[in-house]
PDB file of C-alpha atoms in Angstrom:
ATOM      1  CA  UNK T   1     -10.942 -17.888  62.438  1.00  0.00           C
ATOM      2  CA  UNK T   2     -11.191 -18.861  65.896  1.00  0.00           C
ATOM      3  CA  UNK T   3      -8.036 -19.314  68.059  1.00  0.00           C
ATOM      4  CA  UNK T   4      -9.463 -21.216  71.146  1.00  0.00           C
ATOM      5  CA  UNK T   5      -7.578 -24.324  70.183  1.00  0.00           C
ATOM      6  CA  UNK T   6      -3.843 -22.757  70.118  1.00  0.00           C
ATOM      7  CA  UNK T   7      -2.459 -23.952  73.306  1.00  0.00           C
ATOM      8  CA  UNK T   8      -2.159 -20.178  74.555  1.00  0.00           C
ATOM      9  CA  UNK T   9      -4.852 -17.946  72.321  1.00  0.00           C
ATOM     10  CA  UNK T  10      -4.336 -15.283  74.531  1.00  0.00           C
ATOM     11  CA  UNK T  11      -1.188 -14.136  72.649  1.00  0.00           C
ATOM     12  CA  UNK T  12      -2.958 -13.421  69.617  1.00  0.00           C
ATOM     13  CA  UNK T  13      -4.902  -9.655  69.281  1.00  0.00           C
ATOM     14  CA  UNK T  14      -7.000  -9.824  66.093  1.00  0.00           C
ATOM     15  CA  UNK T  15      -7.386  -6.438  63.899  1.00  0.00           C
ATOM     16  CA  UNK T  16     -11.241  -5.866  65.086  1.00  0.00           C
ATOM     17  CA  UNK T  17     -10.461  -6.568  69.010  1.00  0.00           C
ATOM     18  CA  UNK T  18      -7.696  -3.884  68.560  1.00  0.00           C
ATOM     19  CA  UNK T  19      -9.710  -1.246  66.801  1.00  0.00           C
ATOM     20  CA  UNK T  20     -12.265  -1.071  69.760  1.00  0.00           C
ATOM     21  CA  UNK T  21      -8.797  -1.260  72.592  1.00  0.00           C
ATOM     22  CA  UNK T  22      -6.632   1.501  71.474  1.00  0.00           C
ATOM     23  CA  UNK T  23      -6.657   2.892  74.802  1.00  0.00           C
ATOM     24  CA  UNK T  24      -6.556  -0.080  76.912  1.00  0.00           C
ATOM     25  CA  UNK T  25      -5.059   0.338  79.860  1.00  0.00           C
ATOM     26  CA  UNK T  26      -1.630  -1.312  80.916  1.00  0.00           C
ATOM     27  CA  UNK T  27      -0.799  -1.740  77.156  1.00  0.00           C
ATOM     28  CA  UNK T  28       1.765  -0.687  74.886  1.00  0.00           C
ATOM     29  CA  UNK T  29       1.346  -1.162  70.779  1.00  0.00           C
ATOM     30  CA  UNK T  30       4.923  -1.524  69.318  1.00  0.00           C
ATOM     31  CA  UNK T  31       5.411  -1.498  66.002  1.00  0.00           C
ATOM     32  CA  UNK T  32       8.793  -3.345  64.488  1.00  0.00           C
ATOM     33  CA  UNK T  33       9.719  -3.247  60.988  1.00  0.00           C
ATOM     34  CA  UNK T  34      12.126  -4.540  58.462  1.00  0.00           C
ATOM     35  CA  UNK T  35      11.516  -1.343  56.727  1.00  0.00           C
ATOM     36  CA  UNK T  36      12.283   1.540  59.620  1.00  0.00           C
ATOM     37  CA  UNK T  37      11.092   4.285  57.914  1.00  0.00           C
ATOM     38  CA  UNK T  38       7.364   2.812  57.677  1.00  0.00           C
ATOM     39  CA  UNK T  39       6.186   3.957  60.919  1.00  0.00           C
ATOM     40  CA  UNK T  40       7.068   7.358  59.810  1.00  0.00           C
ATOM     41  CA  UNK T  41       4.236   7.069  56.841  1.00  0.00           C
ATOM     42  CA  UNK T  42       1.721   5.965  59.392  1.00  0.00           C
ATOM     43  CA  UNK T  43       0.746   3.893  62.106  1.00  0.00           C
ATOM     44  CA  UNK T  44      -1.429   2.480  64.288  1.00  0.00           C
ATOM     45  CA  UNK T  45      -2.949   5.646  66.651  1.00  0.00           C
ATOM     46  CA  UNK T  46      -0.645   5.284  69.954  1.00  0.00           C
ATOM     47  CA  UNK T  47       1.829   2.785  69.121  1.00  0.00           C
ATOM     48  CA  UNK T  48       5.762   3.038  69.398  1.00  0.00           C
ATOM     49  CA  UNK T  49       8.461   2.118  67.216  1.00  0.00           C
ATOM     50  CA  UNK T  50      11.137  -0.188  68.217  1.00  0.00           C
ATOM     51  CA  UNK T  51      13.918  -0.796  65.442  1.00  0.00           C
ATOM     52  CA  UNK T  52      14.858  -3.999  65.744  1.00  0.00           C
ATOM     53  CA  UNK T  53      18.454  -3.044  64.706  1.00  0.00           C
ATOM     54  CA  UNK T  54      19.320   0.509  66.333  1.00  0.00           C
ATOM     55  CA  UNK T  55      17.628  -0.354  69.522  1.00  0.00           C
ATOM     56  CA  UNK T  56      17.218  -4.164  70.266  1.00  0.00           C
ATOM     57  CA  UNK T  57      20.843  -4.792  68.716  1.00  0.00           C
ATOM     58  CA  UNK T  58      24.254  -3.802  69.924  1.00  0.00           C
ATOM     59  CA  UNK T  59      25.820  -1.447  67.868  1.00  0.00           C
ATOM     60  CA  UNK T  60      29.509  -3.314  67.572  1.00  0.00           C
ATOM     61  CA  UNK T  61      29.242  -6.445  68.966  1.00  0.00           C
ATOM     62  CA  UNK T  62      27.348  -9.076  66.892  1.00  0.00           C
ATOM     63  CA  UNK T  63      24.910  -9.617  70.076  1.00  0.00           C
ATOM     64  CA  UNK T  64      21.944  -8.249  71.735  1.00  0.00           C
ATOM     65  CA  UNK T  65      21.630  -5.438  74.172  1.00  0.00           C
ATOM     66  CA  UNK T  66      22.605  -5.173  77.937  1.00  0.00           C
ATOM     67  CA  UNK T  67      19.999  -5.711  80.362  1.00  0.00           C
ATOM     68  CA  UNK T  68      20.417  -2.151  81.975  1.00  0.00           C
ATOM     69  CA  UNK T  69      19.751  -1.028  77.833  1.00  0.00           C
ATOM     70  CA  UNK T  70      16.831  -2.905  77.473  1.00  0.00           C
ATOM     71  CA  UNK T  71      15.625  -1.458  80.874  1.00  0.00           C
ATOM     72  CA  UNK T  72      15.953   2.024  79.566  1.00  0.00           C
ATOM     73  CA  UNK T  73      14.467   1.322  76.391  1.00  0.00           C
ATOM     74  CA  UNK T  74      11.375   0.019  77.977  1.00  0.00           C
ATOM     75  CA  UNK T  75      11.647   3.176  80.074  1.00  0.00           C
ATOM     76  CA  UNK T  76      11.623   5.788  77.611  1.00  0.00           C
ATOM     77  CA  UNK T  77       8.769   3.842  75.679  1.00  0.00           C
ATOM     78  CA  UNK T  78       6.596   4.160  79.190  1.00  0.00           C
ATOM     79  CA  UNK T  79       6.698   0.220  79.349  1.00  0.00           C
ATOM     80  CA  UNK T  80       7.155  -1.598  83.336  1.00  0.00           C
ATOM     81  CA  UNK T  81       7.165  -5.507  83.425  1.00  0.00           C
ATOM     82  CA  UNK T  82       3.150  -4.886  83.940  1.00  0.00           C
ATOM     83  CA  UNK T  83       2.729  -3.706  80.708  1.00  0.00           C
ATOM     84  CA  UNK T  84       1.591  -5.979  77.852  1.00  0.00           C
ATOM     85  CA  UNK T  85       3.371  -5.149  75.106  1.00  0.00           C
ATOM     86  CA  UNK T  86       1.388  -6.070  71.829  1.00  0.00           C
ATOM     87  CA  UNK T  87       3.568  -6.486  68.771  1.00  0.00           C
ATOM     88  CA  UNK T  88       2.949  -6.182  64.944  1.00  0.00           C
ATOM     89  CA  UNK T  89       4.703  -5.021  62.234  1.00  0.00           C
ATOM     90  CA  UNK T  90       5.781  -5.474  57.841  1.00  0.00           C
ATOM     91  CA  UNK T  91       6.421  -8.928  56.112  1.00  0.00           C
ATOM     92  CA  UNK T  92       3.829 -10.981  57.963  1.00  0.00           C
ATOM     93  CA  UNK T  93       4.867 -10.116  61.772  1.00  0.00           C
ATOM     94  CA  UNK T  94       8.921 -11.554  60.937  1.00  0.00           C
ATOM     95  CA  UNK T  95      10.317  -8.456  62.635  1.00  0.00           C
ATOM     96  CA  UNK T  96       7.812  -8.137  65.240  1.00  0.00           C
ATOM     97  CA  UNK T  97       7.958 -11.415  66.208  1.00  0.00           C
ATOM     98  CA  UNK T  98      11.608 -10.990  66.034  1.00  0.00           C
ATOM     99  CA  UNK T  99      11.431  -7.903  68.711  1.00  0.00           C
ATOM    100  CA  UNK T 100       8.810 -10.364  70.975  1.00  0.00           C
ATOM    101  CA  UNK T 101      11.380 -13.107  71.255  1.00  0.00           C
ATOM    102  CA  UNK T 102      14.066 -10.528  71.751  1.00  0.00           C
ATOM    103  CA  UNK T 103      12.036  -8.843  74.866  1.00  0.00           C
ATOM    104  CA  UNK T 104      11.027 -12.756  76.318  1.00  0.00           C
ATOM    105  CA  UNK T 105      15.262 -12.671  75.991  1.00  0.00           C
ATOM    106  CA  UNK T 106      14.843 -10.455  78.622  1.00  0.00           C
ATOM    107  CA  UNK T 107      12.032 -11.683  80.854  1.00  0.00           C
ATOM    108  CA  UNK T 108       9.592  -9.473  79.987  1.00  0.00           C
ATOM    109  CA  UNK T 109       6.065 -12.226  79.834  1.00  0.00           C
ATOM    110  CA  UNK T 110       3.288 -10.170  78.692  1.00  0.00           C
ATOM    111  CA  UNK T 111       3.473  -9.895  75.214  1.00  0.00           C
ATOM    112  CA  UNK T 112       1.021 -10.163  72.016  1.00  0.00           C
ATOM    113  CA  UNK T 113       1.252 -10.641  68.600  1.00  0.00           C
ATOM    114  CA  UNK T 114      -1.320  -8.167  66.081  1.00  0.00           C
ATOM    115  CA  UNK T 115      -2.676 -11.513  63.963  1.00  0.00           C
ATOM    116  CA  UNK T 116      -1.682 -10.376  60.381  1.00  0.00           C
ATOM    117  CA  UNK T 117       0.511  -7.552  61.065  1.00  0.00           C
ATOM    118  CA  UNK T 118       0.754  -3.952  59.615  1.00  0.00           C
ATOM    119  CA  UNK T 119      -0.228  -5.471  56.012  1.00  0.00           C
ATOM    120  CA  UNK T 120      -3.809  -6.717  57.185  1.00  0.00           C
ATOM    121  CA  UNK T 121      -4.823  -3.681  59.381  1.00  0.00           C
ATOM    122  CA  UNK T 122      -3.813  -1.545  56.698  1.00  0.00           C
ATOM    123  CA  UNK T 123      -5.896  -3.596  53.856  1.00  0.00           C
ATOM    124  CA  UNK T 124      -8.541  -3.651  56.176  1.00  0.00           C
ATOM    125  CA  UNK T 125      -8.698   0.328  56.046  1.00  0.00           C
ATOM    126  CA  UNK T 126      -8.148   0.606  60.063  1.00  0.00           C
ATOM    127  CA  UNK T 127      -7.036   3.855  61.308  1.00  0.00           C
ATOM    128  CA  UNK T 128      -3.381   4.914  60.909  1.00  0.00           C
ATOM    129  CA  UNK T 129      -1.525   8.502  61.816  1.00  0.00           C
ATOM    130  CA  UNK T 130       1.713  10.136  61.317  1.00  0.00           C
ATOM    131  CA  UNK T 131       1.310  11.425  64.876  1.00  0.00           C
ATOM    132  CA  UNK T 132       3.604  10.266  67.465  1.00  0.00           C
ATOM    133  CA  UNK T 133       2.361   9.341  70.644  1.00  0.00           C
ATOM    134  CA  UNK T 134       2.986  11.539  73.864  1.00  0.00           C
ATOM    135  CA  UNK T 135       4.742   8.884  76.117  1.00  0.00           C
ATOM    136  CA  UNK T 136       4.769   9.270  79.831  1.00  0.00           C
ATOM    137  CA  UNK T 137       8.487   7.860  80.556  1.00  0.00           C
ATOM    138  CA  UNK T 138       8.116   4.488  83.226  1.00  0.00           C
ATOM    139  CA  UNK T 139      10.582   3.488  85.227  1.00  0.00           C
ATOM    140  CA  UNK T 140      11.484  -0.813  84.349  1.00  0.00           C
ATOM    141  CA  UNK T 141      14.141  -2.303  86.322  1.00  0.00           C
ATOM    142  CA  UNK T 142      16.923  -4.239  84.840  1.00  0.00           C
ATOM    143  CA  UNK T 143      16.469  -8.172  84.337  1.00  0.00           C
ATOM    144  CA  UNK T 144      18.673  -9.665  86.400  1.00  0.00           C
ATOM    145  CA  UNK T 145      19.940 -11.580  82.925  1.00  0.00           C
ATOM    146  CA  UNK T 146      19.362 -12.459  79.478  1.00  0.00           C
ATOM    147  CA  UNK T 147      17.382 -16.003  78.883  1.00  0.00           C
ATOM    148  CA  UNK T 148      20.068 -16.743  76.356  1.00  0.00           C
ATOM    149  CA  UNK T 149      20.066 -20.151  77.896  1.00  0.00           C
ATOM    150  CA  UNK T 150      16.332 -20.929  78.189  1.00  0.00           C
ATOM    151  CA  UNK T 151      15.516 -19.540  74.305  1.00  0.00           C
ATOM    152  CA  UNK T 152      18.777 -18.747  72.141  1.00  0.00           C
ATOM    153  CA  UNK T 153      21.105 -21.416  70.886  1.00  0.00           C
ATOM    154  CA  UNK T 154      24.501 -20.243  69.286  1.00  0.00           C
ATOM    155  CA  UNK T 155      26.825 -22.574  66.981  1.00  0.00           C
ATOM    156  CA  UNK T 156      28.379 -25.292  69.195  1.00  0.00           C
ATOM    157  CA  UNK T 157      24.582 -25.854  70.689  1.00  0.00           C
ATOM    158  CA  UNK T 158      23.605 -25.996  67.224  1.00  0.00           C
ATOM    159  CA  UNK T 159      26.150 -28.086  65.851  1.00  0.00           C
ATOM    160  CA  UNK T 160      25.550 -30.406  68.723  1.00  0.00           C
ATOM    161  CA  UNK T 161      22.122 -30.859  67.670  1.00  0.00           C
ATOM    162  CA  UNK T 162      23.133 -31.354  64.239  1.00  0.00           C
ATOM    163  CA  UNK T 163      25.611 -34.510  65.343  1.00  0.00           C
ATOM    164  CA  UNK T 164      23.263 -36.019  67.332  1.00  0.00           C
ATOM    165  CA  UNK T 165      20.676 -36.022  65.256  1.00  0.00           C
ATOM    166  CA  UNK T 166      18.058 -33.830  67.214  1.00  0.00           C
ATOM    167  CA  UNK T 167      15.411 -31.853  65.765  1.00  0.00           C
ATOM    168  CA  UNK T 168      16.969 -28.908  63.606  1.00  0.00           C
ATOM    169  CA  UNK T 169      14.620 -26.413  61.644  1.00  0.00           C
ATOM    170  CA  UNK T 170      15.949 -24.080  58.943  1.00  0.00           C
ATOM    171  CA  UNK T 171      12.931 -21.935  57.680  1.00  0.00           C
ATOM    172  CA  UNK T 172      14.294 -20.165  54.927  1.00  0.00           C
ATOM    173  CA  UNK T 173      13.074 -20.332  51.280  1.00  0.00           C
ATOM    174  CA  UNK T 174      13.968 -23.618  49.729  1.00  0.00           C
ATOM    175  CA  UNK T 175      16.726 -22.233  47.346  1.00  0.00           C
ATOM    176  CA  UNK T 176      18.743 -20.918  50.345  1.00  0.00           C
ATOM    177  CA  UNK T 177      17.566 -24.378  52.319  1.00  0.00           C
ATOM    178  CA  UNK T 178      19.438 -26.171  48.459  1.00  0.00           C
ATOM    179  CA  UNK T 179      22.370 -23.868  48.506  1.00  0.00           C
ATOM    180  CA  UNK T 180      21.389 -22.646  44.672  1.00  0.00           C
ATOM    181  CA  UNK T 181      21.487 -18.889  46.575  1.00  0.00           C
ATOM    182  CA  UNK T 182      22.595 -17.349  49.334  1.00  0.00           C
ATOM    183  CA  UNK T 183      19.883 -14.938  50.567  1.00  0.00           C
ATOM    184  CA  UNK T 184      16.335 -14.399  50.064  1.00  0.00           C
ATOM    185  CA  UNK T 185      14.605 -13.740  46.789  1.00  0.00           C
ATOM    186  CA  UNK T 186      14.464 -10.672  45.796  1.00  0.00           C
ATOM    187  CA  UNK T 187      17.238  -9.329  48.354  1.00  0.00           C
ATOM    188  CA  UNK T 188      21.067  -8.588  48.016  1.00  0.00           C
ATOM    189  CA  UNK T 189      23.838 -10.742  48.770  1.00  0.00           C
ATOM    190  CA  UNK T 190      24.411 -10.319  52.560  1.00  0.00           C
ATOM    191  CA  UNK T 191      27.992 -11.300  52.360  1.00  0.00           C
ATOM    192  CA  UNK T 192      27.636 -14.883  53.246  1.00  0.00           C
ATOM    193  CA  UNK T 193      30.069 -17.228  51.655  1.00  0.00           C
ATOM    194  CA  UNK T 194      29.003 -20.340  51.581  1.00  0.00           C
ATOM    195  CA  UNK T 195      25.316 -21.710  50.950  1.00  0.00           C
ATOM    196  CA  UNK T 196      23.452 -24.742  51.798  1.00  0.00           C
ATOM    197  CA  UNK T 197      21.637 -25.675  55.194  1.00  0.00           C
ATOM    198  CA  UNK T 198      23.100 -27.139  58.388  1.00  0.00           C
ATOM    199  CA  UNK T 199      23.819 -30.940  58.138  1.00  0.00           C
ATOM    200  CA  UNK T 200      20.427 -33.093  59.602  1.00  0.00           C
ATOM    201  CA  UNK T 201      18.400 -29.924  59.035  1.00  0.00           C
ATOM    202  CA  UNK T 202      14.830 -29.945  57.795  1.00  0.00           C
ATOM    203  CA  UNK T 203      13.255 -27.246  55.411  1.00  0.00           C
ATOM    204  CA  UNK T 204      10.398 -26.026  56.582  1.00  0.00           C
ATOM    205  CA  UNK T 205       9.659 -22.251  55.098  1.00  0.00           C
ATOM    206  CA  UNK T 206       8.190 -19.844  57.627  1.00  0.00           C
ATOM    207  CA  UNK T 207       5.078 -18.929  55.234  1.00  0.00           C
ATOM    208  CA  UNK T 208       3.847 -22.268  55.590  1.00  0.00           C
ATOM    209  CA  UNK T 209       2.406 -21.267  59.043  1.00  0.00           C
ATOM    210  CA  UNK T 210       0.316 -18.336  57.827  1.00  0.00           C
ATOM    211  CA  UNK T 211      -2.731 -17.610  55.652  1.00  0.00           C
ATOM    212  CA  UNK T 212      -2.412 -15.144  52.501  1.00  0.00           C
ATOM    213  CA  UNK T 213      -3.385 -12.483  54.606  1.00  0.00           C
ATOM    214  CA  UNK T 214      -0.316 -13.264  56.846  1.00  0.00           C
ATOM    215  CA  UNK T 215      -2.382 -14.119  59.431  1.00  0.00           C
ATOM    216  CA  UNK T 216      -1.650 -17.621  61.311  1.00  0.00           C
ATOM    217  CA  UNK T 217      -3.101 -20.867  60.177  1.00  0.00           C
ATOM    218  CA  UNK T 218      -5.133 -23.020  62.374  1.00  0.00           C
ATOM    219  CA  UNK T 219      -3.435 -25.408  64.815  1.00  0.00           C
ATOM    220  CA  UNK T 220      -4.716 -28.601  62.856  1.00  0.00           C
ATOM    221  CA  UNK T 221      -2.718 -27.026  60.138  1.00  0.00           C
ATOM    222  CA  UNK T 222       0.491 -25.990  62.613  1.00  0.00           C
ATOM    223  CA  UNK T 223      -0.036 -29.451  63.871  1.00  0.00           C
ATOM    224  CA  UNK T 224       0.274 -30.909  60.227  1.00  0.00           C
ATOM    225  CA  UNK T 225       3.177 -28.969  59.142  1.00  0.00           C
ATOM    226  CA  UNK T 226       5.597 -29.552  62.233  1.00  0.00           C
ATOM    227  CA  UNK T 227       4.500 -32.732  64.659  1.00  0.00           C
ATOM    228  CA  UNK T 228       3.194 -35.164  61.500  1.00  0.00           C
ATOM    229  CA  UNK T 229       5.091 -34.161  58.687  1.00  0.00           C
ATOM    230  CA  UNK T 230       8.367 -33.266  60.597  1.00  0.00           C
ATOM    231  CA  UNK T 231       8.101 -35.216  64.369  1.00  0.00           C
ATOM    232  CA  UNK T 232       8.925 -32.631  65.959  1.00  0.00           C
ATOM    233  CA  UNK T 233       7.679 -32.960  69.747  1.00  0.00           C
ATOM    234  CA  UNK T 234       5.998 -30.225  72.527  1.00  0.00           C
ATOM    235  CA  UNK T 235       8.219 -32.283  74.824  1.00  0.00           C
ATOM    236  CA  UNK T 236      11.332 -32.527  72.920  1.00  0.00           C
ATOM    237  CA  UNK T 237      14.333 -29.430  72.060  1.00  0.00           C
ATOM    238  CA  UNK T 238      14.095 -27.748  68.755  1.00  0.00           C
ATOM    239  CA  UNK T 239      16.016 -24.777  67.170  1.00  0.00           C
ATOM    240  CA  UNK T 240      15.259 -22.940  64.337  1.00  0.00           C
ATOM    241  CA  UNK T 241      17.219 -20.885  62.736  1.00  0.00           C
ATOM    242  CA  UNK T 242      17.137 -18.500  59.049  1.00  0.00           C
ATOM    243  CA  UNK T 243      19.281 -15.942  57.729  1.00  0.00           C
ATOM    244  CA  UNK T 244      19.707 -13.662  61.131  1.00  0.00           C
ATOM    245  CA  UNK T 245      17.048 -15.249  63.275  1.00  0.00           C
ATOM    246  CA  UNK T 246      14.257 -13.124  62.625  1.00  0.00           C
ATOM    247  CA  UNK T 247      12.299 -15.326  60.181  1.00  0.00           C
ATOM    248  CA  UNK T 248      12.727 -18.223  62.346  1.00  0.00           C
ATOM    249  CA  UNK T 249      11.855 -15.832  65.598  1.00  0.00           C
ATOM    250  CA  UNK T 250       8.397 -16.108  63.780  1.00  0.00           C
ATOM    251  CA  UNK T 251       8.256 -20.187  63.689  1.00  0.00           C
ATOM    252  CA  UNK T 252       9.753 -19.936  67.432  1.00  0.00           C
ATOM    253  CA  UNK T 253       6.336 -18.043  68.252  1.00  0.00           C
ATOM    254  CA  UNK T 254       4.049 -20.572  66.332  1.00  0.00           C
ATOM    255  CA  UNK T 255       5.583 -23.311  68.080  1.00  0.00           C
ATOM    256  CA  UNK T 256       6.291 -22.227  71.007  1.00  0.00           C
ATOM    257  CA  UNK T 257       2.991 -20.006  71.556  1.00  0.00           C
ATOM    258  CA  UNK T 258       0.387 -21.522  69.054  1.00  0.00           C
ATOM    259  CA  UNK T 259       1.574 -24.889  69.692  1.00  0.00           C
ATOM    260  CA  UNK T 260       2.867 -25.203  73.041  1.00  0.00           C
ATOM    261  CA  UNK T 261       5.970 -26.419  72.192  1.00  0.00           C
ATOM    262  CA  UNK T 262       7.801 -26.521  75.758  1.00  0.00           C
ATOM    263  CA  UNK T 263      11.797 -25.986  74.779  1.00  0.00           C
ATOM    264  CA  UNK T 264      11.993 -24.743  71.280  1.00  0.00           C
ATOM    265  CA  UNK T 265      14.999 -21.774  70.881  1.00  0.00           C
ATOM    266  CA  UNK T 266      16.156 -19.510  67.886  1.00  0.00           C
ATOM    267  CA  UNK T 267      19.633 -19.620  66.524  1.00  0.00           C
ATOM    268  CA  UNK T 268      19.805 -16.300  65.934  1.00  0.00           C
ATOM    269  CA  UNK T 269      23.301 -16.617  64.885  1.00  0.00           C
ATOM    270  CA  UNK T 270      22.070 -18.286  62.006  1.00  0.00           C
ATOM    271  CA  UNK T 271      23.165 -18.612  58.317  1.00  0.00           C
ATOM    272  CA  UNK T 272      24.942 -15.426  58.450  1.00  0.00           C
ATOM    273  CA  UNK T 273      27.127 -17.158  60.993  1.00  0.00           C
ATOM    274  CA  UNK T 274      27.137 -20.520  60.276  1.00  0.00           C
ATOM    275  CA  UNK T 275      27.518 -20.075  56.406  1.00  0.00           C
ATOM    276  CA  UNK T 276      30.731 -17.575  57.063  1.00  0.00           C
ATOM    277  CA  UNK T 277      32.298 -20.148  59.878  1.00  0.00           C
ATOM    278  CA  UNK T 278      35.389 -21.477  59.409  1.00  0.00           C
ATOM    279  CA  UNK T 279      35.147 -25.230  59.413  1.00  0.00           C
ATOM    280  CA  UNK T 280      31.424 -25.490  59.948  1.00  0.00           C
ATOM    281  CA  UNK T 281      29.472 -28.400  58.224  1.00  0.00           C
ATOM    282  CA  UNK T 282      27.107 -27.675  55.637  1.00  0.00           C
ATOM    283  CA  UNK T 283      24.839 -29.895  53.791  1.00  0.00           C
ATOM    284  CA  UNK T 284      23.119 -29.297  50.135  1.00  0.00           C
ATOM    285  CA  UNK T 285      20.453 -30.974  48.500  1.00  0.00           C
ATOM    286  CA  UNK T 286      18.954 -30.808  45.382  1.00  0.00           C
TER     287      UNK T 286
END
């Protein structure tokens, strides 16, 4: 499928481009699962593994790391602010997409998204290895602050957009979207108390932006799914949001990368927040 049309192509590396640019130069392959002990059964020859959790999270605050944190993580995985950092990962690129947004938290511009993920380069029989790569530690200097204002939206922003009517996105499944359950199919019970969606919110599931091969659809279809059938805008706000923000990290990339929308952020806080808060508004349909 040909990607000229996104509004920035260049952010997408397909499985055959990659295969022949391994080795190229200035570029780091960093692998993020929901499963963390994947990498460890094989990967793609030179890549890294960030865990979204252990290293992109803080350990006892509910919040992301420092910048000085994410400067030594970079570091350590031979990554400077010149490096293009090409992400891909399990579940259709959720958690990879999940550690993109997380290092654009942080500044960092040149990043890529594997088209498809772990799943297609895999089916496709591509090369993988258990071998680690020998990293050559770089030296990245700390941001001089998180974006958390330019990309992230927490409760009150949220709730503001809820009262006023502005253009919410929960991309959940549709029972968690009804309030008949709580998490995802299939998963456990994450502890959240209350189910439902937030109040003016529209249901738009994330896998309606990729093909069966997890790979993204075409930007007529991207078009059709969020500017006809849900207004949303390139020139208007939107936040997503999901369970912990990193299903709705991937929707943040197809409209803010694919589509060109100019001011969309992720409410990373999401259900496991909102659904838990005392007092907070919620909204079920059937």
């Amino acid at each position: 499928m040909s990607t000229s049309s996104y509004a920035h192509p260049e952010v997408l590396v397909e499985t055959s481009w990659l295969a022949d640019h391994l080795q190229e130069p200035n570029t780091r392959i960093v692998e993020s699962n929901e499963d963390i002990l994947l990498y460890d059964t094989g990967h793609i020859p030179g890549a890294v593994h960030i865990d979204w959790r252990a290293d992109l999270q803080d350990q006892l605050v509910r919040d992301y790391i420092t910048p000085d944190k994410f400067a030594a993580l970079c570091g350590r995985n031979g990554i400077t602010p010149a490096t293009t950092c090409i992400f891909y990962g399990d579940k259709s690129n959720w958690w990879s997409c999940y550690a993109l947004w997380a290092f654009r938290l942080f500044g960092h511009t040149k990043v890529k998204v594997l088209n498809g993920g772990r799943d297609k380069w895999i089916k496709e029989g591509r090369a993988i290895t258990r071998e680690k790569p020998s990293i050559q530690p770089a030296t990245y200097p700390v941001p001089a602050k998180r974006l958390d204002a330019e990309i992230r939206a927490f409760y009150e922003e949220a709730l503001a957009f809820s009262k006023s009517g502005k253009p919410l996105i929960d991309v959940r499944s549709p029972g968690e979207f009804k309030g008949t359950i709580t998490h995802m199919p299939e998963y456990p019970q994450e502890g959240v108390l209350r189910g439902g969606h937030i109040p003016g919110a529209k249901g738009v599931p994330w896998k309606l932006a990729v093909n069966e091969d997890g790979s993204f659809k075409s930007v007529t279809e991207l078009k059709k799914i969020y500017e006809e059938d849900c207004s949303l805008s390139p020139e208007k706000e939107t936040v997503v949001y999901c369970r912990i923000g990193e299903r709705s990290s991937h929707t943040w990339f197809a409209l803010t990368y694919l589509l060109g929308h100019k001011k969309v952020r992720n409410y990373d806080g999401s259900w496991t927040e909102w659904g838990n808060k005392v007092g907070a508004p919620i909204e079920r349909s059937s």
